[in-house]
Short mmCIF file of C-alpha atoms and ligand atoms in Angstrom, two decimals:
data_model
loop_
_atom_site.label_atom_id
_atom_site.label_comp_id
_atom_site.label_asym_id
_atom_site.label_seq_id
_atom_site.Cartn_x
_atom_site.Cartn_y
_atom_site.Cartn_z
CA MET A 28 -21.03 -0.53 11.88
CA ILE A 29 -22.28 -1.53 8.44
CA ASN A 30 -20.04 -4.38 7.33
CA HIS A 31 -22.23 -5.93 4.76
CA LYS A 32 -23.80 -4.54 1.64
CA ASN A 33 -26.04 -6.31 -0.79
CA ASN A 34 -23.42 -7.13 -3.40
CA ASP A 35 -25.43 -9.97 -5.00
CA SER A 36 -24.81 -8.81 -8.57
CA LEU A 37 -21.04 -8.63 -8.06
CA LEU A 38 -21.08 -12.02 -6.34
CA LYS A 39 -22.92 -13.42 -9.35
CA ALA A 40 -20.44 -11.93 -11.81
CA LEU A 41 -17.55 -13.66 -10.03
CA SER A 42 -19.15 -16.98 -9.19
CA PRO A 43 -18.68 -18.76 -12.59
CA PHE A 44 -14.91 -18.03 -12.30
CA LEU A 45 -14.70 -19.12 -8.67
CA GLU A 46 -16.85 -22.23 -8.98
CA ASN A 47 -14.11 -24.79 -9.67
CA CYS A 48 -11.27 -23.16 -7.79
CA LYS A 49 -9.35 -25.15 -5.20
CA SER A 50 -7.58 -22.10 -3.88
CA VAL A 51 -8.20 -18.41 -4.64
CA GLY A 52 -5.45 -15.80 -4.45
CA PHE A 53 -6.45 -12.14 -4.38
CA VAL A 54 -4.45 -9.05 -5.32
CA PRO A 55 -6.28 -5.84 -4.54
CA THR A 56 -5.00 -2.84 -6.51
CA MET A 57 -6.02 0.64 -7.62
CA GLY A 58 -4.72 0.00 -11.17
CA ALA A 59 -2.09 1.95 -13.13
CA LEU A 60 -0.21 -1.33 -12.83
CA HIS A 61 3.57 -1.70 -12.82
CA LYS A 62 6.05 -4.45 -12.09
CA GLY A 63 5.45 -4.13 -8.34
CA HIS A 64 1.82 -5.10 -8.82
CA LEU A 65 2.77 -7.81 -11.29
CA SER A 66 5.13 -9.42 -8.79
CA LEU A 67 2.18 -9.87 -6.41
CA VAL A 68 0.04 -11.34 -9.20
CA GLU A 69 2.84 -13.73 -10.19
CA GLN A 70 3.27 -14.90 -6.60
CA ALA A 71 -0.52 -15.37 -6.30
CA CYS A 72 -0.57 -17.42 -9.55
CA ASN A 73 2.29 -19.61 -8.28
CA GLU A 74 0.46 -20.40 -5.06
CA ASN A 75 -3.19 -20.69 -6.21
CA ASP A 76 -5.06 -22.19 -9.17
CA CYS A 77 -7.32 -19.11 -9.44
CA VAL A 78 -6.36 -15.43 -8.97
CA VAL A 79 -8.56 -12.39 -8.74
CA VAL A 80 -6.99 -8.98 -9.36
CA SER A 81 -9.20 -6.07 -8.41
CA ILE A 82 -8.69 -2.70 -10.02
CA PHE A 83 -10.63 -0.10 -8.12
CA VAL A 84 -9.63 3.45 -7.23
CA ASN A 85 -11.24 3.57 -3.83
CA PRO A 86 -12.76 6.98 -3.14
CA THR A 87 -13.05 6.54 0.63
CA GLN A 88 -9.29 6.23 1.20
CA PHE A 89 -8.42 9.58 -0.34
CA ASN A 90 -8.55 12.55 2.00
CA LYS A 91 -7.98 15.06 -0.77
CA ALA A 92 -10.41 15.32 -3.69
CA GLN A 93 -7.66 16.49 -6.01
CA ASP A 94 -5.49 13.47 -5.25
CA LEU A 95 -8.39 11.14 -6.09
CA GLU A 96 -9.10 13.06 -9.28
CA LYS A 97 -5.46 12.99 -10.41
CA TYR A 98 -4.90 9.33 -9.59
CA PRO A 99 -3.81 7.62 -12.87
CA ARG A 100 -6.44 5.41 -14.50
CA THR A 101 -5.10 3.14 -17.27
CA LEU A 102 -7.46 0.16 -17.47
CA ASN A 103 -6.62 -0.90 -21.03
CA SER A 104 -2.89 -1.04 -20.51
CA ASP A 105 -3.44 -2.70 -17.13
CA LEU A 106 -5.37 -5.50 -18.87
CA ASP A 107 -2.54 -5.81 -21.44
CA LEU A 108 0.03 -6.17 -18.67
CA LEU A 109 -2.00 -8.78 -16.84
CA LYS A 110 -2.26 -10.80 -20.12
CA THR A 111 1.56 -11.21 -19.98
CA ILE A 112 1.25 -13.33 -16.85
CA LYS A 113 0.61 -17.06 -17.14
CA GLY A 114 -2.26 -17.95 -14.85
CA ASN A 115 -5.99 -18.23 -14.39
CA ILE A 116 -6.71 -14.55 -13.66
CA PHE A 117 -10.04 -12.79 -13.26
CA VAL A 118 -9.89 -8.97 -13.37
CA PHE A 119 -12.50 -7.45 -11.14
CA SER A 120 -13.12 -3.72 -11.65
CA PRO A 121 -16.41 -2.75 -10.09
CA LYS A 122 -17.85 0.78 -10.14
CA ALA A 123 -18.00 2.66 -6.81
CA SER A 124 -21.80 2.56 -6.98
CA GLU A 125 -21.76 -1.24 -7.44
CA LEU A 126 -19.44 -1.83 -4.50
CA TYR A 127 -20.69 0.84 -2.07
CA LYS A 128 -24.27 1.08 -3.34
CA ASP A 129 -25.67 4.52 -2.52
CA ASP A 130 -23.49 5.15 0.58
CA ILE A 131 -19.87 5.88 -0.36
CA SER A 132 -18.55 6.18 3.21
CA SER A 133 -16.18 4.41 5.57
CA ASN A 134 -16.66 2.23 8.62
CA LYS A 135 -14.80 3.47 11.68
CA TYR A 136 -12.12 1.02 12.74
CA ASN A 137 -9.90 0.59 15.75
CA PHE A 138 -6.74 -1.04 14.48
CA SER A 139 -5.08 -1.07 17.93
CA GLY A 140 -3.56 2.40 17.38
CA ILE A 141 -1.62 1.54 14.20
CA GLU A 142 -4.11 3.72 12.33
CA ASN A 143 -2.97 6.78 14.23
CA GLU A 144 0.71 6.60 13.21
CA MET A 145 2.38 8.07 10.12
CA GLU A 146 0.03 7.65 7.14
CA GLY A 147 -2.87 7.76 9.54
CA LYS A 148 -1.65 10.99 11.04
CA TYR A 149 -1.07 12.72 7.71
CA ARG A 150 -4.03 11.24 5.80
CA LYS A 151 -6.98 11.43 8.19
CA GLY A 152 -9.51 8.64 7.66
CA HIS A 153 -7.28 6.88 5.11
CA PHE A 154 -7.12 3.54 6.90
CA ASP A 155 -10.90 3.54 7.61
CA GLY A 156 -11.30 3.79 3.84
CA VAL A 157 -8.77 1.01 3.21
CA GLY A 158 -10.41 -1.23 5.84
CA THR A 159 -13.90 -0.59 4.47
CA VAL A 160 -13.08 -1.38 0.84
CA LEU A 161 -11.02 -4.46 1.65
CA ASN A 162 -13.75 -5.78 3.95
CA LEU A 163 -16.22 -5.43 1.09
CA LEU A 164 -13.83 -6.96 -1.50
CA PHE A 165 -12.82 -9.88 0.79
CA ARG A 166 -16.46 -10.75 1.34
CA ILE A 167 -17.13 -10.80 -2.43
CA VAL A 168 -13.95 -12.53 -3.59
CA LYS A 169 -13.63 -14.88 -0.58
CA PRO A 170 -9.94 -15.52 -1.17
CA ASN A 171 -7.85 -18.11 0.67
CA LYS A 172 -4.84 -15.81 0.45
CA ALA A 173 -4.46 -12.11 -0.26
CA TYR A 174 -1.18 -10.56 -1.48
CA LEU A 175 -0.11 -7.10 -0.33
CA GLY A 176 3.13 -5.21 -0.84
CA GLU A 177 5.53 -4.13 1.87
CA LYS A 178 5.73 -0.91 -0.12
CA ASP A 179 2.67 0.03 1.97
CA PHE A 180 4.03 -1.58 5.13
CA GLN A 181 1.63 0.20 7.48
CA GLN A 182 -1.30 -0.78 5.29
CA LEU A 183 -0.11 -4.39 5.40
CA GLN A 184 -0.19 -4.35 9.19
CA ILE A 185 -3.61 -2.68 9.17
CA VAL A 186 -5.00 -5.41 6.87
CA ARG A 187 -3.66 -8.12 9.20
CA LYS A 188 -5.65 -6.41 11.98
CA LEU A 189 -8.71 -6.03 9.72
CA VAL A 190 -8.98 -9.75 9.07
CA GLU A 191 -8.80 -10.37 12.85
CA ILE A 192 -11.50 -7.77 13.59
CA GLU A 193 -13.80 -8.87 10.79
CA ASN A 194 -13.00 -12.55 11.41
CA LEU A 195 -12.24 -13.15 7.71
CA PRO A 196 -10.83 -16.58 6.75
CA VAL A 197 -7.98 -15.25 4.61
CA THR A 198 -4.22 -15.47 5.00
CA ILE A 199 -2.42 -12.21 4.36
CA ILE A 200 0.87 -12.54 2.49
CA GLY A 201 3.34 -9.62 2.60
CA CYS A 202 5.49 -9.28 -0.57
CA PRO A 203 8.79 -7.43 -1.03
CA ILE A 204 9.11 -3.93 -2.49
CA ILE A 205 9.96 -3.90 -6.19
CA ARG A 206 12.21 -1.00 -7.23
CA GLU A 207 13.44 0.69 -10.40
CA GLU A 208 17.13 0.17 -11.18
CA SER A 209 17.65 3.59 -9.59
CA GLY A 210 16.30 2.26 -6.31
CA LEU A 211 13.09 4.33 -6.50
CA ALA A 212 10.16 2.18 -5.26
CA MET A 213 7.76 1.49 -8.14
CA SER A 214 4.52 3.39 -7.67
CA SER A 215 1.53 4.29 -9.83
CA ARG A 216 2.19 7.90 -8.74
CA ASN A 217 5.63 7.87 -10.46
CA LYS A 218 3.64 8.15 -13.72
CA ARG A 219 2.88 11.77 -12.81
CA LEU A 220 6.56 12.76 -12.65
CA SER A 221 8.88 14.04 -15.37
CA LYS A 222 12.14 12.28 -16.16
CA ASP A 223 14.09 14.92 -14.24
CA LEU A 224 11.89 14.67 -11.17
CA LEU A 225 12.10 10.86 -11.22
CA LYS A 226 15.84 11.32 -11.00
CA GLU A 227 15.49 13.73 -8.04
CA ALA A 228 13.14 11.24 -6.33
CA THR A 229 15.92 8.63 -6.20
CA LEU A 230 17.17 10.60 -3.17
CA ILE A 231 14.34 8.96 -1.15
CA PHE A 232 15.75 5.46 -1.33
CA LYS A 233 19.37 6.66 -1.23
CA THR A 234 18.57 8.33 2.10
CA LEU A 235 16.83 5.24 3.46
CA LYS A 236 19.92 3.19 2.57
CA GLU A 237 22.12 5.71 4.31
CA VAL A 238 20.00 5.42 7.42
CA GLN A 239 20.19 1.64 7.22
CA GLN A 240 23.97 1.73 6.83
CA ASN A 241 24.34 4.09 9.82
CA PHE A 242 21.78 2.35 12.03
CA ASP A 243 24.41 0.67 14.24
CA PHE A 244 26.50 3.82 14.64
CA LEU A 245 24.08 6.71 15.14
CA ASN A 246 21.19 7.20 17.61
CA PHE A 247 17.62 7.93 16.48
CA SER A 248 17.91 11.66 16.93
CA GLN A 249 21.13 11.77 14.84
CA LEU A 250 19.50 9.68 12.13
CA ASN A 251 16.44 11.96 12.07
CA LYS A 252 18.73 14.98 11.77
CA LEU A 253 20.67 13.37 8.93
CA VAL A 254 17.46 12.90 6.96
CA GLU A 255 16.12 16.37 7.73
CA ASN A 256 19.38 17.98 6.56
CA THR A 257 19.45 15.89 3.37
CA PHE A 258 15.97 17.04 2.35
CA ASN A 259 16.51 20.64 3.41
CA GLU A 260 19.32 20.82 0.89
CA ASN A 261 17.12 19.65 -1.99
CA GLN A 262 14.84 22.22 -3.67
CA PHE A 263 12.63 19.70 -5.50
CA LEU A 264 11.72 17.36 -2.68
CA GLU A 265 9.71 18.26 0.41
CA LEU A 266 9.90 15.92 3.37
CA GLU A 267 6.52 15.30 4.98
CA TYR A 268 7.67 12.83 7.59
CA PHE A 269 10.56 10.53 8.41
CA GLU A 270 10.16 8.10 11.27
CA ILE A 271 12.00 5.17 12.71
CA ALA A 272 9.38 2.90 14.19
CA ASN A 273 9.03 -0.44 15.85
CA SER A 274 8.12 -2.86 13.02
CA LYS A 275 5.30 -4.42 15.08
CA THR A 276 3.56 -1.48 16.74
CA LEU A 277 4.68 1.15 14.17
CA LYS A 278 5.21 3.52 17.07
CA THR A 279 8.34 5.62 17.27
CA GLU A 280 10.66 4.98 20.18
CA SER A 281 13.19 7.33 21.67
CA SER A 282 16.05 4.85 21.76
CA LYS A 283 17.10 1.45 20.38
CA SER A 284 16.43 -1.81 22.17
CA PRO A 285 18.66 -4.65 21.04
CA ASN A 286 15.89 -7.26 20.74
CA LYS A 287 13.37 -5.18 18.79
CA SER A 288 12.94 -4.88 15.04
CA TYR A 289 12.91 -1.39 13.51
CA ARG A 290 11.94 0.10 10.16
CA ALA A 291 12.36 3.55 8.66
CA PHE A 292 9.36 5.15 6.97
CA ILE A 293 9.27 8.21 4.79
CA ALA A 294 6.80 10.38 2.87
CA VAL A 295 8.01 13.00 0.43
CA PHE A 296 6.31 15.44 -1.93
CA VAL A 297 7.88 15.69 -5.39
CA ASP A 298 6.24 18.55 -7.22
CA GLY A 299 2.95 17.91 -5.38
CA VAL A 300 3.10 14.14 -5.92
CA ARG A 301 3.26 12.28 -2.63
CA LEU A 302 5.61 9.26 -2.55
CA ILE A 303 6.17 6.84 0.33
CA ASP A 304 8.83 4.23 1.02
CA ASN A 305 10.25 2.20 3.88
CA ILE A 306 13.17 -0.05 4.73
CA ALA A 307 14.04 -2.67 7.37
CA LEU A 308 16.83 -1.45 9.63
CA ASN A 309 17.86 -4.56 11.56
P1 AMP B 430 -1.97 0.24 -5.07
O1 AMP B 430 -2.49 0.00 -6.45
O2 AMP B 430 -0.97 1.33 -5.02
O3 AMP B 430 -3.08 0.36 -4.06
O4 AMP B 430 -1.15 -1.06 -4.68
C1 AMP B 430 -1.76 -2.33 -4.73
C2 AMP B 430 -0.84 -3.31 -4.03
O5 AMP B 430 0.41 -3.33 -4.71
C3 AMP B 430 -0.56 -2.92 -2.58
O6 AMP B 430 -0.56 -4.11 -1.80
C4 AMP B 430 0.81 -2.32 -2.65
O7 AMP B 430 1.58 -2.42 -1.48
C5 AMP B 430 1.45 -3.15 -3.77
N1 AMP B 430 2.58 -2.42 -4.37
C6 AMP B 430 2.58 -1.16 -4.89
N2 AMP B 430 3.78 -0.81 -5.30
C7 AMP B 430 4.58 -1.84 -5.02
C8 AMP B 430 5.99 -2.10 -5.20
N3 AMP B 430 6.78 -1.21 -5.73
N4 AMP B 430 6.48 -3.31 -4.82
C9 AMP B 430 5.67 -4.25 -4.26
N5 AMP B 430 4.37 -4.07 -4.06
C10 AMP B 430 3.81 -2.89 -4.46
#
């Protein structure tokens, strides 16, 4: 496995900023920033004297070329948004060729099986790409703490495993999901949807709330059916998966155990745009 690349020039670019830092917070992003990202940056600024925000649309975590191509890129307005936050922030936006050199490919990781569930099942190789880019970024930025959103809960658990596997001296901080007033989880991909479709997409969180409210009264199979029926009745939204999983292992279980913690996870296509969300159930 190739874990190290010669990233000397990127290290050099960052070193004047990092020189006098007591504590470095890191927020890795793919840009097209919104209030969800900004909440991570704010928390990082509150807890560290220096913060690095990376903006890098990582090619190795996309399993569909079209999805990568259509991913929104809004660097100038991202920089404007970051200027609204009080803090000592360095924006790091390397080119793929600078980060990956001449080999834009992923390491193969074993994340104890978490990589085979849900997002891993539907986006083959996705988490190898996430692991590879974060391993590279962590080794360049050398943060004390890294801030990741629970919006991508499975990714958060994967990154916790990654730092164990790669033995990286960084603490991973999970941050709450920031939502629109409508309940829709903020996402860069929402930028690709019309006003009407954004309204339709609110059904995603409404359904998760319904599952949460019924969690004590219905069994898993009844809850799954409830979600399936809800999406079957909507002509604009296409359910890719809905799963209730153990919050630790992210594996589905056939029935509830009283002392375990569960979360519901969902992926839905809205006019070809893939949105994900999740909610704690107990
Ligand atoms: P992305 O740019 O989509 O790769 O996201 C960068 C980071 O922001 C990840 O850790 C995401 O989980 C987090 N994030 C994205 N959307 C939200 C949100 N609505 N609330 C909280 N964190 C988020």
